[in-house]
Amino acid sequence: MAAADDASPSPKKPSPKKNPADKAAEPAGSRTPSRNFIQQIIDADRAAGKNDGRVHTRFPPEPNGYLHIGHAKSICLNFGLANEYGGKFNLRFDDTNPVKEEQEYVDAIIDDVHWLGGEWEDRLFHASDYFEQLYEWAVQLIKAGKAYVCDLNAEQMREYRGTLKEPGKNSPHRDRTVDENLKLLEEMRAGKYPDGSRTLRAKIDMASPNLNMRDPVMYRIKHAHHQRTGDAWCIYPSYDYTHGQSDSIEGITHSICTLEFENHRPLYDWFCRELGIHHPQQIEFARLNLTYTVMSKRKLLELVRDRHVAGWDDPRMPTIRGLRRRGFTAEAIRAFCERIGVAKFNSTIDMGWLEDAVREDLNERAPRAMAVLRPLKVVLTNVPADKTIMVEAPNHPQKPELGTRQIPLTREVYIEQDDFMEDAPKKFFRLKPGGEVRLRAAGIISCDEVIKDAAGNVTELRGTFDDDHSRKVKGTIHWVSAKHALTTDVRLYDRLFNVPDPDDVPEGGTFLDHLNPDSIAVIQDAKLEPSLANAAPGDQFQFERVGYFYADPVDSQPGQPVFNRTVTLRDSWAKAAGK
Ligand code: ATP
Ligand code: MG
């Protein structure tokens, strides 16, 4: 229940917060947004006539997990740029590791990118589409003396690689002849050797200060079934050997990725240069980190696998699946991504920003309804038991075009337990003994009598109803007719972790230590206004004074929707943190 005593029926517009990460992060509309550094690079490239002025971006997920809000940032950025410059956007699966990749992830990613608004037209690609081409290029590099087959195992390779302080050592197989290398690679492909026994490596520089340039692996032997190419291959190209050339094949102009790939760039450049192929410009930006959640795929998988959450689409997960099931809208996520901007330095964005974006969007679009989560019965003694009074309520206080609805009022109504206080302080403007409060859209009720059980708990109130709309009383509360109420499950979701940085754990601890035990509360006897029985799966409402809710698409039944709380009306966490 919202704690505010003013009992105001509609949420305050969230106040813009300062994002410490980036000046470009001020809320849209507060000023003309300046060009971010990526736009500046693209502007300059276009002015210089590079790529004939074309802009072609892509989103390149590896199908080894579900997408999360960080990926959403990348999708919005890449698709947004293509859109802005009248360019093109590709969706490409970097599916080079058959052991960790699954069709289930591929399907979910396609669906999520689409849902977010990403439009790739007929340009859905897979790095595995390029396996043959990549192989031919490997042969080309061998012939040019730029690649060799190496027999060192993984451990030996680590030893030979050296460290940041010490140069590496050349592999004893580095000087194999071209013919020998060609023969060995062919045999590797033909399945002659066991997993891990040989690799194909680029011949670059074992003394390079950049470890990625110390003869990186191009191919590994892996007798594994690939979800697309089946058993056609038993050698698989490394991500680093695949990614840049895939971009090149697709004619990508600006290959936007996160900062950790900055020191892979020289390698991608090296491959394109040695092969003499189209050279996309790689641009790195800071990945999105959010407070009160984790974003590493490994940790998300752990949460699912060990049943800390109900699945990838658990409404508490930062996955796009989870956010969707929570009731977050694509519009809100896009607005959030736009607002936080792009930065060159890693930082962490306050979860409140994402929630505010959702509130703002839902405030506009969600029709209002009344729902009592923790009911307290009030008997209106002057209303006859068989009488139903229909009252008219607006569906949206600021949008008359959304119309009105009729709500029944009867002798017995439910109000929130919190909206009654026996020993109320002076500023409590809701119901108290001898006091009056307005029932939203209906009229004024009094509290004349308080009924208690043997233990002294309040079980019922008695009072009278007055349909006078002109008289002034300070508080307005929501209510539901007991006779007509829809009783259903309402699930109150909250943040999954109870600290801003769940990864900050002392020795021996784990991020799981910070799981918020109150991240879900299921209320089974919530009393909802009867019109909500018609809510279709996926419908969204503002339950007045309570929050924004989403009719769960999985668990709702016809006539019996189940509601997920998307977000509260106010940021109670900011308040708790003293912000
Ligand atoms: P991993 O490579 O460890 O499996 P990943 O999160 O990088 O995990 P990818 O599928 O490779 O997953 O990511 C696809 C794209 O999304 C990449 O371009 C990556 O840079 C981008 N991306 C991933 N996480 C974030 C994030 N938190 N913020 C912004 N972009 C991200
Ligand atoms: Mg990655």
XYZ file of C-alpha atoms and ligand atoms in Angstrom:
611
model
C 0.000 0.000 0.000
C 1.314 3.409 -0.854
C 2.356 5.081 2.335
C 1.366 8.626 1.450
C -1.337 10.056 3.612
C -2.659 12.458 1.046
C -4.493 9.533 -0.575
C -4.104 11.190 -3.938
C -5.508 9.002 -6.664
C -2.893 9.536 -9.326
C 0.867 9.209 -9.163
C 3.128 12.191 -9.195
C 5.231 12.532 -12.273
C 8.617 11.186 -11.369
C 11.120 13.897 -10.875
C 14.054 13.749 -13.250
C 17.102 12.321 -11.575
C 20.657 13.091 -12.344
C 22.565 10.277 -13.881
C 26.107 10.397 -12.615
C 27.324 8.470 -15.650
C 26.646 10.747 -18.485
C 25.535 14.223 -19.259
C 23.540 12.957 -22.208
C 21.392 11.138 -19.710
C 19.051 13.945 -18.847
C 15.423 13.149 -19.491
C 14.326 13.633 -23.045
C 12.754 16.983 -23.603
C 14.606 18.731 -20.807
C 16.949 20.171 -23.400
C 18.014 19.452 -26.928
C 20.038 16.290 -26.541
C 23.602 16.705 -27.730
C 25.023 14.245 -30.217
C 26.557 11.317 -28.397
C 30.068 10.222 -29.272
C 28.864 7.429 -31.565
C 26.637 9.791 -33.526
C 29.578 12.154 -33.794
C 31.754 9.410 -35.296
C 29.027 8.463 -37.764
C 28.395 12.110 -38.677
C 32.090 12.536 -39.402
C 32.235 9.313 -41.454
C 29.292 10.439 -43.524
C 30.740 13.885 -44.013
C 33.949 12.236 -45.250
C 31.964 10.041 -47.639
C 33.113 6.827 -45.938
C 31.091 3.740 -47.013
C 29.321 6.063 -49.472
C 27.532 7.531 -46.488
C 25.860 4.222 -45.655
C 25.008 3.280 -42.066
C 24.553 -0.408 -41.404
C 24.525 -1.790 -37.870
C 23.734 -5.138 -36.325
C 22.892 -6.836 -33.053
C 25.069 -9.957 -32.693
C 23.882 -12.143 -29.796
C 25.363 -15.475 -28.988
C 22.421 -17.857 -28.544
C 23.666 -19.160 -25.206
C 21.063 -17.548 -22.978
C 18.111 -15.206 -22.859
C 18.470 -11.519 -23.578
C 18.531 -9.082 -20.677
C 18.092 -5.361 -20.239
C 21.762 -4.826 -21.123
C 21.152 -6.426 -24.504
C 18.101 -4.199 -24.867
C 20.449 -1.245 -24.578
C 22.561 -2.613 -27.423
C 19.520 -3.397 -29.576
C 18.011 0.066 -29.078
C 21.349 1.680 -29.820
C 22.070 -0.284 -32.987
C 18.561 -0.236 -34.322
C 18.104 3.389 -33.291
C 21.185 4.486 -35.238
C 20.183 2.583 -38.356
C 16.774 4.185 -38.121
C 18.061 7.659 -37.489
C 20.364 7.605 -40.521
C 17.968 5.769 -42.814
C 20.320 2.806 -42.720
C 19.965 -0.916 -42.139
C 19.990 -3.164 -39.110
C 20.839 -6.870 -39.091
C 20.116 -9.500 -36.498
C 22.948 -11.997 -36.495
C 23.540 -14.953 -34.258
C 27.190 -15.419 -33.432
C 26.678 -19.144 -33.108
C 30.225 -20.435 -32.982
C 30.067 -22.497 -29.812
C 27.745 -25.475 -30.371
C 28.206 -26.779 -26.845
C 26.508 -23.838 -25.159
C 24.006 -22.809 -27.797
C 20.433 -23.915 -28.247
C 17.532 -23.380 -30.606
C 15.368 -22.426 -27.624
C 17.574 -19.372 -27.104
C 17.576 -18.528 -30.809
C 13.767 -18.494 -30.896
C 13.462 -16.455 -27.725
C 16.005 -13.898 -28.924
C 14.223 -13.422 -32.253
C 10.954 -12.885 -30.423
C 12.444 -10.471 -27.884
C 14.284 -8.323 -30.434
C 11.096 -8.070 -32.420
C 9.064 -7.188 -29.369
C 11.496 -4.393 -28.559
C 10.906 -2.927 -32.007
C 14.073 -4.126 -33.755
C 13.346 -4.532 -37.487
C 15.811 -6.544 -39.549
C 13.539 -7.157 -42.564
C 15.109 -10.068 -44.464
C 18.461 -9.735 -42.771
C 18.408 -12.450 -40.134
C 21.807 -14.108 -40.322
C 23.937 -16.652 -38.539
C 27.689 -16.724 -38.291
C 27.309 -20.425 -39.064
C 26.077 -19.354 -42.527
C 29.645 -18.216 -43.070
C 31.491 -21.332 -41.885
C 32.516 -22.329 -45.405
C 33.716 -18.829 -46.240
C 35.613 -18.598 -42.966
C 37.288 -21.900 -43.761
C 38.320 -20.674 -47.184
C 39.783 -17.583 -45.578
C 41.702 -19.758 -43.134
C 43.214 -21.574 -46.097
C 44.047 -18.208 -47.655
C 45.829 -17.112 -44.463
C 47.799 -20.363 -44.318
C 48.870 -19.883 -47.925
C 49.999 -16.362 -47.088
C 52.074 -17.733 -44.218
C 49.774 -16.047 -41.691
C 48.286 -19.075 -39.959
C 49.520 -22.445 -38.732
C 48.325 -25.631 -37.117
C 49.535 -25.952 -33.541
C 49.669 -29.142 -31.458
C 49.994 -27.512 -28.045
C 47.190 -28.404 -25.675
C 45.260 -25.755 -23.792
C 47.536 -25.821 -20.782
C 50.723 -25.614 -22.808
C 49.237 -22.827 -24.838
C 48.645 -20.856 -21.660
C 52.266 -21.369 -20.627
C 53.559 -20.230 -23.985
C 51.302 -17.195 -24.056
C 53.254 -15.297 -21.397
C 51.690 -12.622 -19.235
C 51.007 -8.924 -19.363
C 54.537 -8.382 -18.084
C 56.343 -11.103 -20.004
C 56.308 -11.794 -23.722
C 55.133 -15.189 -24.886
C 57.201 -17.872 -26.595
C 56.750 -19.079 -30.122
C 54.967 -22.390 -30.484
C 57.304 -25.191 -31.629
C 54.854 -25.714 -34.525
C 54.873 -22.142 -35.715
C 57.167 -22.766 -38.648
C 55.362 -25.641 -40.278
C 55.340 -25.449 -44.042
C 52.303 -24.179 -45.881
C 51.687 -27.637 -47.320
C 51.864 -29.311 -43.953
C 49.481 -26.746 -42.476
C 47.029 -27.175 -45.339
C 47.101 -30.942 -44.982
C 46.649 -30.838 -41.211
C 43.758 -28.357 -41.375
C 42.044 -30.518 -43.964
C 42.495 -33.551 -41.743
C 41.193 -31.634 -38.755
C 38.096 -30.806 -40.745
C 37.753 -34.406 -41.880
C 37.549 -35.548 -38.270
C 40.890 -37.268 -38.057
C 41.853 -35.795 -34.676
C 40.266 -35.796 -31.241
C 38.915 -32.721 -29.480
C 41.525 -30.332 -28.221
C 44.469 -32.060 -29.900
C 45.182 -29.327 -32.422
C 44.229 -25.760 -33.237
C 44.675 -23.398 -36.114
C 46.329 -20.179 -34.989
C 46.978 -16.825 -36.568
C 50.680 -16.093 -36.906
C 50.957 -12.589 -35.520
C 53.320 -11.736 -32.672
C 53.985 -13.681 -29.487
C 55.656 -10.614 -27.981
C 52.769 -8.228 -28.606
C 51.789 -6.229 -25.525
C 48.206 -7.085 -26.488
C 47.603 -10.703 -25.440
C 44.891 -11.045 -28.081
C 47.576 -10.632 -30.743
C 49.749 -13.464 -29.470
C 48.889 -15.996 -32.134
C 45.208 -16.305 -31.236
C 43.289 -19.489 -31.934
C 41.197 -19.433 -35.107
C 39.856 -23.001 -35.084
C 39.280 -25.634 -32.425
C 38.443 -29.280 -32.850
C 35.057 -30.001 -31.294
C 33.137 -33.089 -32.267
C 29.852 -31.502 -31.331
C 26.444 -31.227 -32.961
C 25.579 -27.678 -33.974
C 21.958 -26.560 -33.768
C 22.109 -25.336 -37.365
C 24.918 -27.057 -39.189
C 24.330 -30.408 -37.504
C 27.358 -32.675 -37.840
C 28.776 -31.003 -40.931
C 31.671 -29.617 -38.920
C 33.925 -30.927 -36.196
C 36.126 -27.838 -36.176
C 34.609 -24.551 -35.113
C 35.947 -21.038 -35.629
C 36.680 -18.987 -32.532
C 34.509 -15.999 -31.744
C 37.403 -13.659 -32.461
C 38.049 -15.208 -35.855
C 34.341 -15.077 -36.706
C 32.899 -11.889 -35.407
C 34.755 -9.262 -37.405
C 34.580 -11.177 -40.684
C 30.858 -11.773 -40.224
C 30.416 -8.020 -39.883
C 32.536 -7.588 -42.964
C 30.541 -10.090 -45.029
C 27.331 -8.291 -44.119
C 28.735 -4.903 -45.080
C 28.351 -3.564 -41.563
C 29.704 -0.029 -41.426
C 29.726 0.608 -37.690
C 30.303 -2.400 -35.508
C 29.212 -1.267 -32.080
C 30.203 -3.346 -29.088
C 30.950 -3.074 -25.399
C 34.219 -1.839 -23.928
C 35.728 -5.222 -23.171
C 36.236 -5.701 -26.905
C 38.429 -2.642 -27.217
C 41.608 -4.701 -27.100
C 40.180 -7.217 -29.547
C 39.840 -4.486 -32.146
C 43.470 -4.730 -33.380
C 42.872 -8.422 -34.022
C 39.630 -7.857 -35.952
C 41.438 -5.169 -37.910
C 44.315 -7.552 -38.585
C 42.033 -10.242 -40.031
C 40.207 -7.804 -42.314
C 43.474 -6.278 -43.476
C 45.259 -9.582 -44.128
C 42.229 -10.923 -45.987
C 41.742 -7.689 -47.882
C 38.025 -7.495 -47.145
C 35.558 -4.728 -46.207
C 36.577 -3.189 -42.935
C 33.810 -2.181 -40.517
C 34.599 0.495 -37.959
C 34.399 -0.928 -34.455
C 33.150 1.483 -31.790
C 33.052 0.558 -28.123
C 30.639 1.863 -25.498
C 30.135 1.128 -21.811
C 27.864 -1.787 -21.032
C 24.742 -1.119 -19.054
C 24.856 -2.110 -15.421
C 21.835 -1.668 -13.176
C 21.544 -1.545 -9.421
C 19.649 -4.233 -7.484
C 20.162 -6.885 -10.137
C 22.793 -9.018 -11.836
C 23.346 -9.225 -15.561
C 25.928 -11.920 -16.105
C 24.485 -14.811 -18.088
C 26.203 -17.254 -15.757
C 24.478 -15.761 -12.717
C 21.111 -15.539 -14.418
C 21.454 -19.197 -15.350
C 22.316 -20.034 -11.753
C 19.201 -18.239 -10.511
C 17.045 -20.264 -12.872
C 18.808 -23.594 -12.478
C 18.819 -23.510 -8.685
C 15.188 -22.379 -8.564
C 15.756 -19.033 -6.903
C 13.285 -17.775 -9.490
C 10.560 -19.586 -11.385
C 12.287 -19.422 -14.773
C 13.846 -17.121 -17.359
C 10.568 -15.241 -17.577
C 10.145 -14.808 -13.847
C 8.921 -11.219 -13.489
C 11.808 -10.436 -11.151
C 14.472 -11.320 -13.705
C 16.261 -8.565 -15.666
C 15.718 -10.667 -18.786
C 13.521 -9.203 -21.490
C 11.297 -12.248 -20.958
C 11.013 -11.378 -17.281
C 10.421 -7.681 -17.858
C 7.718 -8.513 -20.391
C 5.971 -10.828 -17.987
C 6.232 -8.187 -15.305
C 4.349 -5.806 -17.574
C 7.176 -3.526 -18.686
C 6.450 -2.105 -22.116
C 8.788 -1.912 -25.093
C 8.112 1.830 -25.222
C 9.270 2.252 -21.638
C 12.429 0.225 -22.191
C 13.240 2.207 -25.314
C 12.658 5.482 -23.481
C 14.922 4.306 -20.684
C 17.697 3.360 -23.109
C 17.373 6.684 -24.862
C 17.477 8.586 -21.601
C 20.570 6.938 -20.161
C 22.501 7.663 -23.334
C 25.801 6.060 -24.265
C 28.991 6.479 -22.337
C 32.640 5.600 -22.766
C 33.144 4.655 -19.114
C 31.531 1.883 -17.151
C 29.018 2.942 -14.573
C 25.909 1.663 -12.911
C 22.480 3.095 -13.526
C 19.938 3.284 -10.736
C 17.090 0.791 -11.162
C 14.781 3.691 -10.267
C 15.410 5.106 -13.755
C 14.008 2.044 -15.430
C 11.047 1.952 -13.076
C 10.356 5.639 -13.637
C 10.307 5.086 -17.391
C 7.736 2.350 -16.871
C 5.622 4.525 -14.583
C 5.622 7.351 -17.069
C 4.571 5.133 -19.925
C 1.876 3.299 -17.980
C 0.559 6.481 -16.459
C -0.336 7.510 -19.982
C -1.761 4.286 -21.270
C -3.091 2.213 -18.357
C -6.794 2.543 -17.595
C -7.648 2.939 -13.933
C -9.441 0.375 -11.842
C -9.979 -0.327 -8.182
C -8.535 -3.266 -6.297
C -8.356 -3.836 -2.573
C -5.336 -5.940 -1.711
C -5.865 -6.379 2.037
C -9.584 -6.108 2.529
C -11.460 -4.756 5.534
C -15.242 -4.962 5.343
C -17.349 -1.865 5.926
C -21.100 -2.320 6.397
C -23.066 0.715 5.252
C -26.071 0.473 7.516
C -28.237 2.922 5.577
C -27.962 0.974 2.310
C -30.594 -1.801 2.047
C -29.153 -5.314 1.651
C -30.745 -5.870 -1.754
C -29.832 -2.513 -3.231
C -27.118 -1.930 -5.856
C -26.133 1.650 -6.524
C -24.265 2.132 -9.812
C -21.628 4.849 -9.786
C -19.754 6.184 -12.767
C -15.979 6.370 -12.718
C -13.587 7.746 -15.322
C -11.224 5.215 -16.875
C -8.434 7.763 -16.885
C -8.515 11.024 -14.919
C -6.635 12.976 -17.614
C -8.105 11.245 -20.652
C -11.854 11.635 -20.986
C -11.605 9.927 -24.379
C -10.955 6.672 -22.547
C -14.524 6.849 -21.280
C -16.118 5.827 -18.035
C -17.381 2.637 -16.438
C -20.165 1.743 -14.044
C -19.175 0.317 -10.691
C -21.653 -1.275 -8.267
C -21.826 -0.119 -4.671
C -23.691 -2.229 -2.121
C -24.315 -2.399 1.607
C -20.995 -4.154 2.163
C -17.813 -2.777 0.669
C -14.145 -3.562 1.110
C -11.541 -0.958 1.813
C -7.821 -1.440 2.485
C -6.954 -2.338 6.040
C -4.344 0.432 5.867
C -6.992 3.005 5.074
C -8.436 2.643 8.546
C -6.664 3.550 11.748
C -8.145 3.324 15.189
C -5.743 5.653 16.973
C -5.037 7.902 14.062
C -2.624 10.825 14.178
C -3.999 14.231 13.250
C -2.676 14.104 9.708
C -4.332 10.786 8.891
C -6.958 11.768 6.339
C -8.442 8.372 5.714
C -11.000 6.540 7.838
C -10.970 6.680 11.638
C -13.632 6.147 14.309
C -16.114 8.989 14.137
C -14.501 10.232 10.920
C -15.425 10.408 7.256
C -13.682 9.620 3.999
C -14.657 9.771 0.351
C -15.038 6.542 -1.599
C -13.603 7.217 -5.003
C -16.319 8.123 -7.508
C -19.123 7.181 -5.095
C -19.683 9.411 -2.086
C -18.775 9.793 1.548
C -18.805 7.141 4.237
C -18.557 7.488 7.982
C -17.163 5.143 10.591
C -19.615 4.823 13.450
C -18.646 1.495 14.931
C -15.554 -0.732 15.054
C -16.090 -4.489 15.406
C -13.257 -6.625 16.796
C -12.589 -10.297 17.359
C -11.641 -11.850 20.684
C -7.985 -11.042 20.071
C -8.796 -7.386 19.573
C -8.238 -7.302 15.793
C -10.526 -5.088 13.796
C -12.736 -7.336 11.667
C -15.416 -4.992 10.389
C -16.496 -1.377 10.413
C -19.989 0.045 10.368
C -21.007 3.393 9.074
C -23.308 5.178 6.679
C -23.143 6.192 3.041
C -23.869 9.690 1.762
C -23.868 10.243 -1.975
C -23.307 13.967 -1.588
C -20.616 14.981 -4.070
C -20.433 18.618 -3.044
C -19.355 18.267 0.567
C -15.611 18.388 1.174
C -13.704 15.691 3.051
C -9.963 15.463 2.994
C -9.207 11.878 1.973
C -10.330 9.721 -0.945
C -9.846 5.972 -0.856
C -10.535 3.083 -3.222
C -13.096 0.392 -2.505
C -14.893 -2.617 -3.986
C -18.421 -3.941 -3.476
C -18.199 -7.136 -1.427
C -21.052 -8.781 -3.277
C -19.576 -8.135 -6.721
C -15.880 -8.388 -5.961
C -13.653 -10.570 -8.076
C -11.406 -12.560 -5.757
C -8.149 -13.455 -7.425
C -4.377 -13.737 -7.022
C -2.359 -10.587 -7.109
C 1.388 -11.004 -7.095
C 3.432 -8.190 -5.681
C 6.849 -8.294 -7.272
C 9.716 -6.272 -6.002
C 13.441 -6.027 -6.658
C 15.218 -9.356 -6.704
C 18.134 -8.187 -4.567
C 18.052 -5.977 -1.528
C 21.346 -4.162 -2.048
C 22.385 -1.883 -4.926
C 25.373 -4.034 -5.843
C 24.645 -7.747 -5.307
C 28.089 -8.628 -6.664
C 29.746 -6.827 -3.803
C 30.193 -9.733 -1.412
C 32.741 -10.410 1.305
C 35.166 -13.360 1.018
C 33.312 -16.617 0.940
C 29.989 -14.958 0.171
C 27.897 -15.122 -2.956
C 25.572 -12.741 -4.757
C 22.781 -15.079 -3.644
C 23.277 -13.851 -0.082
C 21.674 -10.609 -1.205
C 18.470 -12.092 -2.608
C 15.520 -10.032 -1.397
C 13.291 -12.421 0.602
C 10.361 -10.103 -0.083
C 10.791 -9.957 -3.844
C 7.459 -11.719 -4.266
C 4.308 -11.722 -2.140
C 1.241 -13.501 -3.435
C -2.057 -12.148 -2.200
C -4.739 -14.747 -2.718
C -7.844 -12.943 -1.555
C -7.484 -9.565 -3.151
C -10.885 -8.013 -3.954
C -11.079 -6.436 -7.377
C -13.799 -4.418 -9.030
C -15.974 -6.746 -11.119
C -15.037 -5.260 -14.516
C -11.559 -6.703 -14.055
C -12.941 -10.198 -14.570
C -12.986 -9.267 -18.269
C -9.316 -8.347 -18.337
C -7.542 -10.145 -21.159
C -4.097 -11.632 -20.652
C -1.603 -8.845 -21.195
C -3.974 -6.031 -20.213
C -2.522 -3.325 -18.041
C -4.148 -1.244 -15.341
C -3.383 1.243 -12.721
C -5.039 -0.038 -9.584
C -5.727 3.336 -8.082
C -3.401 4.257 -5.237
C -1.840 0.775 -5.375
C 0.351 0.477 -8.470
C 0.490 -0.679 -12.074
C -0.619 -4.236 -12.770
C -0.438 -6.650 -15.678
C -2.822 -9.539 -16.356
C -0.420 -12.470 -16.434
C -0.499 -14.100 -19.873
C 0.390 -17.541 -18.529
C -1.603 -18.015 -15.353
C -4.759 -16.026 -16.143
C -7.919 -17.987 -16.958
C -10.998 -16.659 -18.733
C -12.958 -14.668 -16.133
C -10.171 -15.217 -13.614
C -7.165 -13.073 -14.440
C -4.094 -13.187 -12.228
C -2.307 -9.884 -11.827
C 1.397 -9.089 -11.566
C 2.468 -5.838 -10.049
C 4.639 -4.150 -12.638
C 5.731 -1.263 -10.478
C 4.534 0.729 -7.495
C 3.232 4.248 -7.984
C 6.246 5.774 -6.308
C 9.843 4.846 -5.840
C 9.710 3.553 -2.280
C 13.335 2.377 -2.528
C 14.617 5.871 -3.151
C 12.734 6.973 -0.043
C 14.179 4.108 1.971
C 17.668 5.014 0.781
C 17.089 8.589 1.902
C 17.312 9.950 -1.623
P 28.760 -13.585 -23.319
O 29.469 -13.107 -24.569
O 29.591 -13.589 -22.098
O 27.987 -14.829 -23.511
P 27.196 -11.194 -23.620
O 26.306 -10.595 -22.589
O 28.298 -10.410 -24.189
O 27.671 -12.515 -22.954
P 26.245 -11.593 -26.296
O 25.154 -12.475 -26.767
O 27.596 -11.835 -26.827
O 26.241 -11.709 -24.737
O 25.822 -10.079 -26.485
C 25.284 -9.580 -27.674
C 25.535 -8.118 -27.770
O 24.974 -7.433 -26.650
C 27.016 -7.812 -27.769
O 27.261 -6.860 -28.777
C 27.273 -7.241 -26.413
O 28.314 -6.308 -26.448
C 25.930 -6.585 -26.069
N 25.730 -6.536 -24.612
C 25.780 -7.576 -23.757
N 25.601 -7.160 -22.494
C 25.417 -5.823 -22.539
C 25.192 -4.806 -21.555
N 25.108 -5.085 -20.255
N 25.054 -3.536 -21.982
C 25.132 -3.242 -23.285
N 25.352 -4.132 -24.256
C 25.494 -5.418 -23.902
Mg 29.532 -11.577 -25.932
